[in-house]
PDB file of C-alpha atoms in Angstrom:
ATOM      1  CA  MET A   1     118.001  96.631 112.119  1.00 46.00           C
ATOM      2  CA  THR A   2     118.055  92.844 112.102  1.00 45.00           C
ATOM      3  CA  GLY A   3     119.975  89.874 113.357  1.00 49.00           C
ATOM      4  CA  VAL A   4     122.185  87.773 111.105  1.00 43.00           C
ATOM      5  CA  GLY A   5     119.592  84.953 110.957  1.00 52.00           C
ATOM      6  CA  ASP A   6     117.011  87.359 109.573  1.00 66.00           C
ATOM      7  CA  GLU A   7     119.003  88.243 106.440  1.00 84.00           C
ATOM      8  CA  PRO A   8     117.645  85.333 104.317  1.00 88.00           C
ATOM      9  CA  PHE A   9     114.099  86.408 105.200  1.00 89.00           C
ATOM     10  CA  ILE A  10     114.766  90.009 104.234  1.00 90.00           C
ATOM     11  CA  THR A  11     116.496  88.885 101.033  1.00 92.00           C
ATOM     12  CA  ALA A  12     113.454  86.717 100.230  1.00 92.00           C
ATOM     13  CA  VAL A  13     110.845  89.479 100.704  1.00 91.00           C
ATOM     14  CA  LYS A  14     112.842  92.341  99.139  1.00 91.00           C
ATOM     15  CA  PRO A  15     111.900  91.550  95.489  1.00 89.00           C
ATOM     16  CA  LEU A  16     108.210  91.548  96.437  1.00 87.00           C
ATOM     17  CA  VAL A  17     108.477  94.831  98.330  1.00 88.00           C
ATOM     18  CA  ASP A  18     110.411  96.368  95.431  1.00 83.00           C
ATOM     19  CA  ALA A  19     107.831  95.133  92.899  1.00 77.00           C
ATOM     20  CA  MET A  20     105.046  96.783  94.884  1.00 77.00           C
ATOM     21  CA  GLY A  21     107.010 100.007  95.201  1.00 79.00           C
ATOM     22  CA  GLY A  22     107.116  99.581  98.971  1.00 86.00           C
ATOM     23  CA  GLU A  23     109.822 100.599 101.433  1.00 91.00           C
ATOM     24  CA  MET A  24     111.488  98.414 104.059  1.00 94.00           C
ATOM     25  CA  LEU A  25     112.319  99.923 107.460  1.00 93.00           C
ATOM     26  CA  PRO A  26     113.076  98.763 110.995  1.00 93.00           C
ATOM     27  CA  PRO A  27     110.037  97.456 112.875  1.00 93.00           C
ATOM     28  CA  GLY A  28     110.446 100.133 115.550  1.00 93.00           C
ATOM     29  CA  GLU A  29     109.882 102.822 112.907  1.00 94.00           C
ATOM     30  CA  ALA A  30     106.621 101.294 111.661  1.00 93.00           C
ATOM     31  CA  GLY A  31     103.611 103.549 111.517  1.00 92.00           C
ATOM     32  CA  PRO A  32      99.989 102.487 111.996  1.00 91.00           C
ATOM     33  CA  ASP A  33      99.522 101.744 108.272  1.00 89.00           C
ATOM     34  CA  ASP A  34     102.784  99.819 107.851  1.00 92.00           C
ATOM     35  CA  VAL A  35     102.934  96.016 107.773  1.00 93.00           C
ATOM     36  CA  VAL A  36     105.347  94.451 110.261  1.00 94.00           C
ATOM     37  CA  LEU A  37     106.703  91.083 109.182  1.00 93.00           C
ATOM     38  CA  ALA A  38     107.834  88.552 111.797  1.00 92.00           C
ATOM     39  CA  TRP A  39     110.233  85.651 111.417  1.00 88.00           C
ATOM     40  CA  GLU A  40     110.491  82.869 113.979  1.00 87.00           C
ATOM     41  CA  GLY A  41     108.433  84.849 116.478  1.00 90.00           C
ATOM     42  CA  ALA A  42     110.334  88.153 116.255  1.00 90.00           C
ATOM     43  CA  ASP A  43     109.492  91.301 114.314  1.00 92.00           C
ATOM     44  CA  VAL A  44     112.101  91.572 111.595  1.00 92.00           C
ATOM     45  CA  ILE A  45     111.124  94.227 109.126  1.00 93.00           C
ATOM     46  CA  ALA A  46     108.327  96.703 108.506  1.00 94.00           C
ATOM     47  CA  VAL A  47     106.990  97.389 105.034  1.00 93.00           C
ATOM     48  CA  ARG A  48     105.559 100.746 104.099  1.00 91.00           C
ATOM     49  CA  LEU A  49     103.155 100.253 101.199  1.00 84.00           C
ATOM     50  CA  PRO A  50     102.908 102.955  98.546  1.00 77.00           C
ATOM     51  CA  GLN A  51      99.816 105.074  97.997  1.00 75.00           C
ATOM     52  CA  LEU A  52      97.632 103.723  95.180  1.00 68.00           C
ATOM     53  CA  ALA A  53      98.588 106.541  92.804  1.00 65.00           C
ATOM     54  CA  ASP A  54     102.280 105.891  93.438  1.00 74.00           C
ATOM     55  CA  SER A  55     101.690 102.182  92.830  1.00 79.00           C
ATOM     56  CA  LEU A  56     100.227 102.954  89.393  1.00 86.00           C
ATOM     57  CA  ASP A  57     103.293 104.999  88.473  1.00 85.00           C
ATOM     58  CA  HIS A  58     105.497 102.162  89.729  1.00 82.00           C
ATOM     59  CA  ILE A  59     103.549  99.570  87.714  1.00 87.00           C
ATOM     60  CA  LEU A  60     103.782 101.673  84.558  1.00 91.00           C
ATOM     61  CA  ALA A  61     107.537 102.114  85.024  1.00 89.00           C
ATOM     62  CA  ALA A  62     107.947  98.349  85.554  1.00 87.00           C
ATOM     63  CA  MET A  63     105.966  97.661  82.398  1.00 92.00           C
ATOM     64  CA  GLU A  64     108.225 100.009  80.429  1.00 93.00           C
ATOM     65  CA  ARG A  65     111.292  98.223  81.773  1.00 91.00           C
ATOM     66  CA  LYS A  66     109.781  94.867  80.820  1.00 91.00           C
ATOM     67  CA  LYS A  67     108.853  96.029  77.301  1.00 92.00           C
ATOM     68  CA  GLY A  68     112.275  97.664  76.890  1.00 94.00           C
ATOM     69  CA  LYS A  69     110.879 100.956  75.584  1.00 95.00           C
ATOM     70  CA  PRO A  70     108.444 103.708  76.462  1.00 96.00           C
ATOM     71  CA  LEU A  71     104.824 102.525  76.504  1.00 97.00           C
ATOM     72  CA  ALA A  72     103.971 105.339  74.090  1.00 97.00           C
ATOM     73  CA  ASP A  73     106.230 103.649  71.503  1.00 97.00           C
ATOM     74  CA  LEU A  74     104.245 100.375  71.534  1.00 96.00           C
ATOM     75  CA  ASP A  75     101.925  99.437  68.663  1.00 96.00           C
ATOM     76  CA  ARG A  76      98.157  99.503  69.131  1.00 95.00           C
ATOM     77  CA  LYS A  77      97.849  95.796  69.942  1.00 95.00           C
ATOM     78  CA  ALA A  78     100.562  96.013  72.598  1.00 95.00           C
ATOM     79  CA  LYS A  79      98.892  99.107  74.121  1.00 96.00           C
ATOM     80  CA  GLN A  80      95.616  97.198  74.284  1.00 95.00           C
ATOM     81  CA  GLU A  81      97.421  94.386  76.104  1.00 94.00           C
ATOM     82  CA  VAL A  82      98.887  96.892  78.591  1.00 95.00           C
ATOM     83  CA  VAL A  83      95.391  98.294  79.259  1.00 95.00           C
ATOM     84  CA  ARG A  84      94.034  94.758  79.818  1.00 93.00           C
ATOM     85  CA  ILE A  85      96.832  93.955  82.301  1.00 92.00           C
ATOM     86  CA  LEU A  86      96.336  97.264  84.115  1.00 92.00           C
ATOM     87  CA  GLU A  87      92.583  96.737  84.346  1.00 92.00           C
ATOM     88  CA  ALA A  88      93.190  93.280  85.894  1.00 90.00           C
ATOM     89  CA  ARG A  89      95.483  94.920  88.441  1.00 84.00           C
ATOM     90  CA  GLY A  90      92.883  97.558  89.404  1.00 84.00           C
ATOM     91  CA  ALA A  91      94.662 100.513  87.826  1.00 86.00           C
ATOM     92  CA  PHE A  92      91.431 102.163  86.803  1.00 89.00           C
ATOM     93  CA  SER A  93      90.029 102.207  90.296  1.00 84.00           C
ATOM     94  CA  VAL A  94      92.688 104.776  91.207  1.00 81.00           C
ATOM     95  CA  ARG A  95      91.667 108.417  90.949  1.00 83.00           C
ATOM     96  CA  HIS A  96      92.883 109.765  87.605  1.00 89.00           C
ATOM     97  CA  GLY A  97      93.943 106.238  86.623  1.00 91.00           C
ATOM     98  CA  VAL A  98      92.625 106.541  83.057  1.00 95.00           C
ATOM     99  CA  GLU A  99      94.359 109.897  82.596  1.00 94.00           C
ATOM    100  CA  THR A 100      97.639 108.544  83.999  1.00 93.00           C
ATOM    101  CA  VAL A 101      97.559 105.487  81.751  1.00 96.00           C
ATOM    102  CA  ALA A 102      96.533 107.535  78.691  1.00 97.00           C
ATOM    103  CA  SER A 103      99.474 109.843  79.253  1.00 96.00           C
ATOM    104  CA  ALA A 104     101.921 106.956  79.632  1.00 96.00           C
ATOM    105  CA  LEU A 105     100.590 105.308  76.451  1.00 97.00           C
ATOM    106  CA  GLY A 106     100.576 108.572  74.499  1.00 97.00           C
ATOM    107  CA  VAL A 107      96.863 108.229  73.686  1.00 97.00           C
ATOM    108  CA  SER A 108      93.685 110.036  74.681  1.00 96.00           C
ATOM    109  CA  ARG A 109      91.415 109.058  77.557  1.00 95.00           C
ATOM    110  CA  PHE A 110      88.812 108.225  74.906  1.00 96.00           C
ATOM    111  CA  THR A 111      91.221 105.672  73.382  1.00 96.00           C
ATOM    112  CA  VAL A 112      91.816 104.041  76.758  1.00 96.00           C
ATOM    113  CA  TYR A 113      88.057 103.791  77.297  1.00 95.00           C
ATOM    114  CA  ASN A 114      87.744 102.231  73.819  1.00 95.00           C
ATOM    115  CA  TYR A 115      90.402  99.646  74.735  1.00 94.00           C
ATOM    116  CA  LEU A 116      88.527  98.880  77.963  1.00 91.00           C
ATOM    117  CA  ASN A 117      85.205  98.541  76.166  1.00 89.00           C
ATOM    118  CA  ARG A 118      86.790  96.323  73.511  1.00 79.00           C
ATOM    119  CA  GLU A 119      87.905  93.896  76.240  1.00 64.00           C
ATOM    120  CA  LYS A 120      84.356  93.786  77.689  1.00 64.00           C
ATOM    121  CA  ASP A 121      82.867  93.103  74.250  1.00 64.00           C
ATOM    122  CA  ALA A 122      85.323  90.335  73.439  1.00 55.00           C
TER     123      ALA A 122
END
């Protein structure tokens, strides 16, 4: 896939690709929607970005890992913080975003909307 000199570049971008829920593949396998990354004038790696809905699931899973427990087990204040972070990251622009987040938090859609409105009123 790559030359030996490219390995530090791939090692450097891998955490970012993983955090986004993307997939790395050889540049020759890149599709029209993939992003090809070049290093020192040569195509090194292609990155396949996830669909927005998949990104939301990936973000929720990462937040659970960071909190060390299921989001549904968080207290109300922590759930409000999660909603604020997700709103800043555009989670609610994704189709069914509110429903997906409500399910992950173990609350109703109405509660998520209340958390969102509380942030706007603050």
